[in-house]
Amino acid sequence: MAKLELLIHNKNGNTDAHVFTKEQAQSVARFHRTIPGYSPTPLVALSNLASSLNVGAFYVKDESKRFDLNAFKVLGGSYCACQVLAEKLQGELDQMSFKDFLLYKQALGDVTFVTATDGNHGRGIAWTANKLRQKAVVYMPSGSSQERLENIRALGADADIVPYNYDGAVALAAKHAEEFGWTFVQDTAWEGYEKIPTWIMQGYMTMGLEAVQQLGDVRPTHIFLQAGVGAMAGALAAFFSDYYRDDPPVITIVEPNIADCVFRTAQTGRLQTIEGDLPTIMAGLACGTPCSVGWEMLDRFASAFVRMDDCVAAKGMRVLGAPMGSDPRVIAGESGAAGVGCAVEILQNEKFAEYKQSLGLNENSRILCISTEGDTDRAMYQKIVHEGLYPCFD
Ligand SMILES: Cc1ncc(COP(=O)(O)O)c(C=O)c1O
């Protein structure tokens, strides 16, 4: 398997950002600001890295600082859970704040949210349910990290590792929601199940809005977004393209080569599913079927798709963990560092000069990546960053 493969995508010509516009992002962010403890995550400029790669600028948004959850996913989980509760109260979330759902707890009664997760989404749902004095049930695919399971249990959720892959865990959560009258809150969409995942995707836009506000007058020319099911990447690709409508950035979608369902979908133009186990260190990206709503957005707004080896993500972790000169340090987990690893590898490795050229990367480029998680599996972080596991040779 190639270490890194890039596919240029012909956007389908539709430039409608659907429900992922700047205005919608502002409404979502207003709601997030009502959550106690909210503050924007940092956007760091890695100037020495940019010089060494011979590009104009290299920015990284650090989602390890998102509340106390070490990952971005709670933005989607909290927004969607509160949309569900607002609907139960026949209210408009636009007019409400997070604490309203505690005030109206009696009217809401007991709600159980159920979901499947590699870790981050389930932790966000468990955290939200816990804060709102509601319940969460979380299923994790086989091979999930014990530390990630314990983090979810520590938030009071009923969490277990089940003997299925990610898609199997999703099917189990859907089945139990039906059987037990729970509310199924999954971070991926398919035909007939779009409303909740669309809310989750909208929740992710707060990250994009914060980033453009932090960048101010600086417009990124290239954005690298990692994809599991492609919900986050789809929402943000639409948001950034809408926000910078007059001169949209070149957006590249990054996946593990073992879990390349979005790449294969781009190749064929039809949603593709990968069966069986998906053994990659990028646990958050180990998904077998793209999110239908996410893919719709990526088809409109993504310029390229990449599938790559685990070692490239590991390189991203090391680049961020051992910064050059006065560049700030970012602690990034395996899925979190995928976009950075991809950008650095394309810029640094002569073998990929052709990809660099086809993306139009040069000394004037201003790159934006999102480090979507911190060290959510600390034992693995140490092995990769301190001990050099998954070396990234040619
Ligand atoms: C850290 C991290 N980054 C990126 C993603 C990808 O998000 P999506 O599944 O929406 O593509 C995930 C998904 O769980 C994740 O946990």
Short mmCIF file of C-alpha atoms and ligand atoms in Angstrom, two decimals:
data_model
loop_
_atom_site.label_atom_id
_atom_site.label_comp_id
_atom_site.label_asym_id
_atom_site.label_seq_id
_atom_site.Cartn_x
_atom_site.Cartn_y
_atom_site.Cartn_z
CA MET A 1 0.00 0.00 0.00
CA ALA A 2 1.30 3.46 -0.87
CA LYS A 3 2.48 5.57 2.04
CA LEU A 4 0.36 8.47 0.85
CA GLU A 5 -1.93 8.76 -2.14
CA LEU A 6 -3.73 11.88 -3.36
CA LEU A 7 -6.80 12.10 -5.55
CA ILE A 8 -7.77 15.44 -7.10
CA HIS A 9 -11.53 15.93 -6.98
CA ASN A 10 -13.71 17.76 -9.46
CA LYS A 11 -16.23 19.53 -7.26
CA ASN A 12 -19.77 18.82 -8.40
CA GLY A 13 -20.53 22.47 -9.12
CA ASN A 14 -23.14 23.01 -6.40
CA THR A 15 -21.89 25.81 -4.13
CA ASP A 16 -24.83 25.85 -1.71
CA ALA A 17 -23.45 25.41 1.83
CA HIS A 18 -26.82 23.91 2.90
CA VAL A 19 -27.22 24.43 6.68
CA PHE A 20 -23.51 25.02 7.24
CA THR A 21 -23.38 28.74 6.53
CA LYS A 22 -21.66 31.53 8.44
CA GLU A 23 -25.04 32.66 9.85
CA GLN A 24 -25.82 29.18 11.13
CA ALA A 25 -22.36 28.92 12.65
CA GLN A 26 -22.99 32.16 14.54
CA SER A 27 -26.20 30.77 15.97
CA VAL A 28 -24.51 27.51 17.03
CA ALA A 29 -21.60 29.37 18.63
CA ARG A 30 -24.01 31.60 20.55
CA PHE A 31 -25.47 28.47 22.10
CA HIS A 32 -22.07 26.96 22.90
CA ARG A 33 -21.08 30.16 24.68
CA THR A 34 -23.90 29.53 27.19
CA ILE A 35 -22.28 26.26 28.34
CA PRO A 36 -20.43 26.83 31.65
CA GLY A 37 -16.67 26.61 31.10
CA TYR A 38 -16.82 27.47 27.40
CA SER A 39 -13.88 29.28 25.90
CA PRO A 40 -12.45 29.20 22.37
CA THR A 41 -9.57 26.77 21.85
CA PRO A 42 -6.22 28.33 20.86
CA LEU A 43 -5.13 28.80 17.27
CA VAL A 44 -1.34 28.63 17.17
CA ALA A 45 0.98 29.90 14.44
CA LEU A 46 3.93 27.60 13.81
CA SER A 47 6.22 30.15 12.16
CA ASN A 48 9.43 28.15 12.34
CA LEU A 49 7.72 25.10 10.90
CA ALA A 50 6.30 27.27 8.09
CA SER A 51 9.78 28.62 7.26
CA SER A 52 11.32 25.18 7.30
CA LEU A 53 8.64 23.92 4.90
CA ASN A 54 8.97 27.03 2.76
CA VAL A 55 5.33 28.09 3.05
CA GLY A 56 3.92 31.45 4.14
CA ALA A 57 2.19 30.33 7.35
CA PHE A 58 1.16 27.18 9.22
CA TYR A 59 -1.72 27.44 11.69
CA VAL A 60 -3.04 24.73 13.97
CA LYS A 61 -6.25 24.90 15.99
CA ASP A 62 -5.68 22.98 19.21
CA GLU A 63 -8.80 21.03 20.20
CA SER A 64 -7.05 19.30 23.10
CA LYS A 65 -8.19 22.40 25.01
CA ARG A 66 -11.92 21.93 24.29
CA PHE A 67 -13.61 22.11 27.72
CA ASP A 68 -11.84 19.42 29.74
CA LEU A 69 -12.44 16.73 27.15
CA ASN A 70 -9.23 16.67 25.11
CA ALA A 71 -11.14 16.62 21.77
CA PHE A 72 -13.55 18.65 19.62
CA LYS A 73 -16.40 16.17 19.48
CA VAL A 74 -18.44 17.55 22.40
CA LEU A 75 -19.29 20.54 20.21
CA GLY A 76 -21.51 18.27 18.12
CA GLY A 77 -22.81 16.12 20.97
CA SER A 78 -23.83 19.03 23.18
CA TYR A 79 -25.52 20.95 20.37
CA CYS A 80 -27.47 17.94 19.17
CA ALA A 81 -28.51 16.75 22.66
CA CYS A 82 -29.84 20.23 23.43
CA GLN A 83 -31.67 20.40 20.09
CA VAL A 84 -33.37 17.11 21.01
CA LEU A 85 -34.34 18.47 24.44
CA ALA A 86 -35.49 21.82 23.00
CA GLU A 87 -37.77 19.91 20.64
CA LYS A 88 -39.23 17.96 23.57
CA LEU A 89 -39.99 21.29 25.26
CA GLN A 90 -41.32 22.70 21.98
CA GLY A 91 -38.79 25.50 22.31
CA GLU A 92 -36.34 27.09 19.86
CA LEU A 93 -32.72 26.41 20.74
CA ASP A 94 -31.87 29.78 19.19
CA GLN A 95 -33.64 31.43 22.11
CA MET A 96 -32.35 29.11 24.84
CA SER A 97 -29.27 28.56 26.93
CA PHE A 98 -27.67 25.40 28.30
CA LYS A 99 -28.93 25.99 31.85
CA ASP A 100 -32.57 26.09 30.64
CA PHE A 101 -32.45 22.31 30.30
CA LEU A 102 -31.64 22.00 33.99
CA LEU A 103 -34.37 24.48 34.91
CA TYR A 104 -36.91 22.44 32.93
CA LYS A 105 -35.58 19.05 34.05
CA GLN A 106 -38.92 18.09 35.55
CA ALA A 107 -40.82 18.81 32.34
CA LEU A 108 -38.23 16.86 30.35
CA GLY A 109 -38.23 13.83 32.63
CA ASP A 110 -35.51 11.20 32.23
CA VAL A 111 -33.94 11.01 28.78
CA THR A 112 -31.38 8.35 27.84
CA PHE A 113 -29.02 9.16 24.96
CA VAL A 114 -27.43 6.16 23.24
CA THR A 115 -24.56 6.19 20.77
CA ALA A 116 -21.61 4.26 19.35
CA THR A 117 -18.12 5.74 19.43
CA ASP A 118 -14.41 5.13 19.17
CA GLY A 119 -14.18 7.40 22.19
CA ASN A 120 -14.45 11.11 21.54
CA HIS A 121 -18.08 11.41 20.46
CA GLY A 122 -19.27 9.12 23.26
CA ARG A 123 -17.29 11.11 25.79
CA GLY A 124 -18.96 14.31 24.54
CA ILE A 125 -22.43 12.76 24.82
CA ALA A 126 -21.67 11.33 28.29
CA TRP A 127 -20.34 14.72 29.43
CA THR A 128 -23.42 16.55 28.15
CA ALA A 129 -25.86 14.04 29.67
CA ASN A 130 -24.00 14.24 32.96
CA LYS A 131 -24.14 18.06 33.03
CA LEU A 132 -27.87 17.98 32.22
CA ARG A 133 -28.62 15.25 34.79
CA GLN A 134 -29.71 12.87 32.02
CA LYS A 135 -28.40 9.39 31.11
CA ALA A 136 -26.03 8.10 28.42
CA VAL A 137 -25.37 4.59 27.09
CA VAL A 138 -22.25 4.21 24.95
CA TYR A 139 -21.03 1.28 22.81
CA MET A 140 -17.43 1.11 21.61
CA PRO A 141 -16.13 -1.12 18.78
CA SER A 142 -13.85 -4.08 19.56
CA GLY A 143 -10.24 -3.05 20.04
CA SER A 144 -11.19 0.31 21.61
CA SER A 145 -8.75 1.73 24.11
CA GLN A 146 -9.39 0.93 27.80
CA GLU A 147 -8.41 4.47 28.77
CA ARG A 148 -11.02 5.93 26.41
CA LEU A 149 -13.66 3.54 27.88
CA GLU A 150 -12.78 4.55 31.45
CA ASN A 151 -12.96 8.24 30.55
CA ILE A 152 -16.56 7.74 29.40
CA ARG A 153 -17.51 5.67 32.45
CA ALA A 154 -16.05 8.34 34.72
CA LEU A 155 -18.75 10.67 33.41
CA GLY A 156 -21.45 8.35 34.71
CA ALA A 157 -22.35 6.74 31.37
CA ASP A 158 -23.15 3.08 30.99
CA ALA A 159 -20.31 2.26 28.55
CA ASP A 160 -19.03 -1.03 27.08
CA ILE A 161 -16.74 -2.38 24.38
CA VAL A 162 -18.85 -4.60 22.09
CA PRO A 163 -17.64 -7.40 19.76
CA TYR A 164 -18.27 -5.50 16.51
CA ASN A 165 -16.52 -2.93 14.32
CA TYR A 166 -17.66 0.71 14.28
CA ASP A 167 -20.60 0.11 11.92
CA GLY A 168 -21.70 -2.89 14.03
CA ALA A 169 -21.58 -0.80 17.21
CA VAL A 170 -23.71 1.86 15.48
CA ALA A 171 -26.28 -0.79 14.47
CA LEU A 172 -26.44 -2.06 18.08
CA ALA A 173 -27.01 1.45 19.45
CA ALA A 174 -29.82 2.03 16.90
CA LYS A 175 -31.43 -1.31 17.79
CA HIS A 176 -31.34 -0.66 21.53
CA ALA A 177 -32.74 2.85 21.05
CA GLU A 178 -35.71 1.28 19.29
CA GLU A 179 -36.15 -1.48 21.89
CA PHE A 180 -35.76 0.62 25.03
CA GLY A 181 -37.15 4.00 23.93
CA TRP A 182 -33.75 5.72 24.14
CA THR A 183 -32.70 8.66 21.97
CA PHE A 184 -30.19 7.56 19.35
CA VAL A 185 -27.62 10.32 18.81
CA GLN A 186 -25.14 9.13 16.19
CA ASP A 187 -22.47 11.29 14.60
CA THR A 188 -23.06 9.91 11.13
CA ALA A 189 -26.03 10.11 8.75
CA TRP A 190 -27.66 7.79 6.26
CA GLU A 191 -30.82 7.93 4.21
CA GLY A 192 -33.70 8.40 6.62
CA TYR A 193 -31.45 9.32 9.59
CA GLU A 194 -30.28 12.85 8.91
CA LYS A 195 -31.82 15.28 11.39
CA ILE A 196 -29.73 14.39 14.46
CA PRO A 197 -26.40 13.98 12.64
CA THR A 198 -26.98 17.29 10.86
CA TRP A 199 -27.31 18.97 14.26
CA ILE A 200 -24.09 17.25 15.33
CA MET A 201 -22.34 18.51 12.20
CA GLN A 202 -23.65 22.02 12.80
CA GLY A 203 -22.20 21.82 16.30
CA TYR A 204 -18.72 21.33 14.83
CA MET A 205 -18.98 24.69 13.05
CA THR A 206 -18.12 26.55 16.26
CA MET A 207 -14.56 25.34 15.69
CA GLY A 208 -14.54 26.88 12.21
CA LEU A 209 -16.08 30.16 13.36
CA GLU A 210 -13.55 30.50 16.17
CA ALA A 211 -10.73 29.83 13.69
CA VAL A 212 -11.80 32.50 11.17
CA GLN A 213 -12.26 35.00 14.00
CA GLN A 214 -8.79 34.17 15.35
CA LEU A 215 -7.27 34.48 11.87
CA GLY A 216 -8.81 37.93 11.39
CA ASP A 217 -7.66 39.35 8.06
CA VAL A 218 -5.53 36.33 7.25
CA ARG A 219 -7.29 34.03 4.78
CA PRO A 220 -6.04 30.44 4.73
CA THR A 221 -5.24 29.21 1.22
CA HIS A 222 -5.10 25.50 2.13
CA ILE A 223 -7.02 23.56 4.76
CA PHE A 224 -6.40 19.91 5.69
CA LEU A 225 -9.29 18.12 7.45
CA GLN A 226 -9.17 14.53 8.64
CA ALA A 227 -12.19 12.28 8.11
CA GLY A 228 -13.67 9.26 9.82
CA VAL A 229 -17.19 9.28 8.42
CA GLY A 230 -16.54 12.78 7.05
CA ALA A 231 -19.17 14.60 9.14
CA MET A 232 -16.73 17.07 10.68
CA ALA A 233 -14.85 17.55 7.41
CA GLY A 234 -18.11 18.00 5.46
CA ALA A 235 -19.50 20.62 7.85
CA LEU A 236 -16.24 22.57 7.99
CA ALA A 237 -15.53 22.32 4.25
CA ALA A 238 -18.97 23.85 3.64
CA PHE A 239 -18.50 26.47 6.35
CA PHE A 240 -15.03 27.62 5.20
CA SER A 241 -16.09 27.67 1.54
CA ASP A 242 -19.14 29.76 2.45
CA TYR A 243 -17.16 32.10 4.71
CA TYR A 244 -14.41 32.69 2.13
CA ARG A 245 -16.90 32.57 -0.74
CA ASP A 246 -14.97 34.99 -2.96
CA ASP A 247 -11.76 33.00 -2.84
CA PRO A 248 -12.37 29.59 -1.25
CA PRO A 249 -9.41 27.67 0.15
CA VAL A 250 -8.12 24.41 -1.30
CA ILE A 251 -9.57 21.80 1.06
CA THR A 252 -7.90 18.39 1.34
CA ILE A 253 -9.57 15.50 3.15
CA VAL A 254 -7.27 13.05 4.96
CA GLU A 255 -7.95 9.41 5.92
CA PRO A 256 -6.06 6.30 7.02
CA ASN A 257 -5.40 4.05 4.01
CA ILE A 258 -6.97 1.12 5.86
CA ALA A 259 -10.24 3.07 6.47
CA ASP A 260 -10.48 5.02 3.23
CA CYS A 261 -14.27 4.97 2.76
CA VAL A 262 -14.46 8.66 1.82
CA PHE A 263 -11.53 8.36 -0.63
CA ARG A 264 -13.21 5.37 -2.30
CA THR A 265 -16.48 7.26 -2.43
CA ALA A 266 -14.73 10.15 -4.17
CA GLN A 267 -13.15 7.68 -6.62
CA THR A 268 -16.45 6.11 -7.59
CA GLY A 269 -18.97 8.90 -6.92
CA ARG A 270 -21.09 6.51 -4.84
CA LEU A 271 -21.08 5.86 -1.08
CA GLN A 272 -18.68 2.97 -0.41
CA THR A 273 -18.58 0.70 2.63
CA ILE A 274 -15.53 -1.17 3.93
CA GLU A 275 -16.38 -4.34 5.85
CA GLY A 276 -14.50 -5.91 8.75
CA ASP A 277 -11.94 -4.63 11.22
CA LEU A 278 -10.15 -1.38 10.46
CA PRO A 279 -6.82 -1.65 12.28
CA THR A 280 -5.32 1.82 12.25
CA ILE A 281 -3.81 3.89 15.06
CA MET A 282 -6.14 6.70 13.94
CA ALA A 283 -9.03 5.25 15.98
CA GLY A 284 -11.28 8.27 15.46
CA LEU A 285 -10.93 7.86 11.71
CA ALA A 286 -11.51 4.08 11.63
CA CYS A 287 -14.95 4.19 10.02
CA GLY A 288 -16.31 1.97 7.27
CA THR A 289 -19.10 4.08 5.74
CA PRO A 290 -19.17 7.81 4.97
CA CYS A 291 -21.78 10.09 6.50
CA SER A 292 -24.29 10.81 3.71
CA VAL A 293 -24.71 14.50 4.59
CA GLY A 294 -20.95 14.88 5.05
CA TRP A 295 -20.25 13.35 1.65
CA GLU A 296 -22.76 15.70 -0.02
CA MET A 297 -20.75 18.64 1.32
CA LEU A 298 -17.37 17.13 0.46
CA ASP A 299 -18.50 16.47 -3.09
CA ARG A 300 -19.25 20.20 -3.37
CA PHE A 301 -16.33 21.71 -1.49
CA ALA A 302 -13.33 19.35 -1.24
CA SER A 303 -10.53 19.76 -3.77
CA ALA A 304 -8.61 16.58 -2.95
CA PHE A 305 -8.72 13.35 -0.96
CA VAL A 306 -5.74 11.63 0.64
CA ARG A 307 -5.33 8.15 2.09
CA MET A 308 -2.17 7.51 4.05
CA ASP A 309 -0.26 5.17 6.30
CA ASP A 310 -0.37 5.33 10.10
CA CYS A 311 3.24 6.49 10.15
CA VAL A 312 2.25 9.82 8.56
CA ALA A 313 -0.14 10.58 11.43
CA ALA A 314 2.59 9.50 13.88
CA LYS A 315 4.92 11.99 12.18
CA GLY A 316 2.29 14.72 12.68
CA MET A 317 2.18 13.88 16.40
CA ARG A 318 5.96 14.20 16.67
CA VAL A 319 6.13 17.43 14.63
CA LEU A 320 3.54 19.01 16.94
CA GLY A 321 4.96 17.46 20.11
CA ALA A 322 8.55 18.63 19.48
CA PRO A 323 8.13 22.11 17.98
CA MET A 324 10.91 24.06 16.27
CA GLY A 325 12.46 27.03 18.09
CA SER A 326 9.86 29.24 19.71
CA ASP A 327 6.87 27.54 18.05
CA PRO A 328 4.30 26.49 20.68
CA ARG A 329 3.82 22.83 21.49
CA VAL A 330 0.58 21.08 20.59
CA ILE A 331 -0.22 17.71 22.10
CA ALA A 332 -2.01 15.83 19.35
CA GLY A 333 -3.36 12.29 19.33
CA GLU A 334 -3.27 9.90 16.38
CA SER A 335 -6.47 11.14 14.70
CA GLY A 336 -5.82 14.71 15.76
CA ALA A 337 -2.44 14.92 14.04
CA ALA A 338 -3.50 13.33 10.73
CA GLY A 339 -4.02 16.61 8.85
CA VAL A 340 -0.71 18.07 10.03
CA GLY A 341 1.14 14.84 9.23
CA CYS A 342 -0.30 14.83 5.72
CA ALA A 343 0.54 18.48 5.01
CA VAL A 344 4.09 18.13 6.34
CA GLU A 345 4.76 14.91 4.43
CA ILE A 346 3.56 16.38 1.12
CA LEU A 347 5.66 19.51 1.65
CA GLN A 348 8.78 17.72 2.89
CA ASN A 349 9.04 14.55 0.88
CA GLU A 350 10.42 14.99 -2.65
CA LYS A 351 8.49 11.88 -3.66
CA PHE A 352 5.29 13.91 -3.33
CA ALA A 353 6.44 16.99 -5.26
CA GLU A 354 3.76 16.32 -7.85
CA TYR A 355 1.03 16.37 -5.17
CA LYS A 356 2.45 19.60 -3.79
CA GLN A 357 2.21 21.12 -7.22
CA SER A 358 -1.28 19.88 -7.96
CA LEU A 359 -2.53 21.37 -4.67
CA GLY A 360 -0.83 24.66 -5.57
CA LEU A 361 1.27 24.68 -2.40
CA ASN A 362 4.09 27.24 -2.54
CA GLU A 363 5.92 29.90 -0.50
CA ASN A 364 2.77 32.05 -0.34
CA SER A 365 0.51 29.32 1.01
CA ARG A 366 -1.16 29.79 4.38
CA ILE A 367 -2.05 26.39 5.78
CA LEU A 368 -4.68 25.66 8.40
CA CYS A 369 -5.01 22.30 10.15
CA ILE A 370 -7.16 21.26 13.07
CA SER A 371 -5.62 19.09 15.73
CA THR A 372 -8.92 17.50 16.67
CA GLU A 373 -7.75 15.68 19.80
CA GLY A 374 -5.01 15.63 22.40
CA ASP A 375 -3.43 12.52 23.91
CA THR A 376 -6.72 10.67 24.39
CA ASP A 377 -4.72 7.40 24.64
CA ARG A 378 -1.71 8.44 26.73
CA ALA A 379 0.10 5.09 26.60
CA MET A 380 0.01 5.20 22.79
CA TYR A 381 1.08 8.85 22.77
CA GLN A 382 4.19 7.96 24.73
CA LYS A 383 5.03 5.01 22.51
CA ILE A 384 4.76 7.11 19.36
CA VAL A 385 6.21 10.44 20.49
CA HIS A 386 8.76 9.34 23.11
CA GLU A 387 9.74 5.92 21.82
CA GLY A 388 9.42 6.53 18.08
CA LEU A 389 6.85 3.84 17.29
CA TYR A 390 5.60 4.06 13.68
CA PRO A 391 8.71 5.70 12.21
CA CYS A 392 8.06 7.57 8.99
CA PHE A 393 10.93 6.68 6.66
CA ASP A 394 10.68 6.83 2.86
C1 LIG B 1 -10.12 13.15 17.02
C2 LIG B 1 -11.01 12.98 15.87
N1 LIG B 1 -10.73 13.62 14.73
C3 LIG B 1 -11.50 13.51 13.65
C4 LIG B 1 -12.61 12.69 13.66
C5 LIG B 1 -13.40 12.55 12.41
O1 LIG B 1 -14.71 13.01 12.47
P1 LIG B 1 -15.80 12.39 11.50
O2 LIG B 1 -16.09 11.01 11.97
O3 LIG B 1 -16.94 13.31 11.59
O4 LIG B 1 -15.19 12.35 10.14
C6 LIG B 1 -12.96 12.00 14.82
C7 LIG B 1 -14.13 11.13 14.89
O5 LIG B 1 -14.42 10.49 15.87
C8 LIG B 1 -12.13 12.14 15.96
O6 LIG B 1 -12.39 11.51 17.10
#
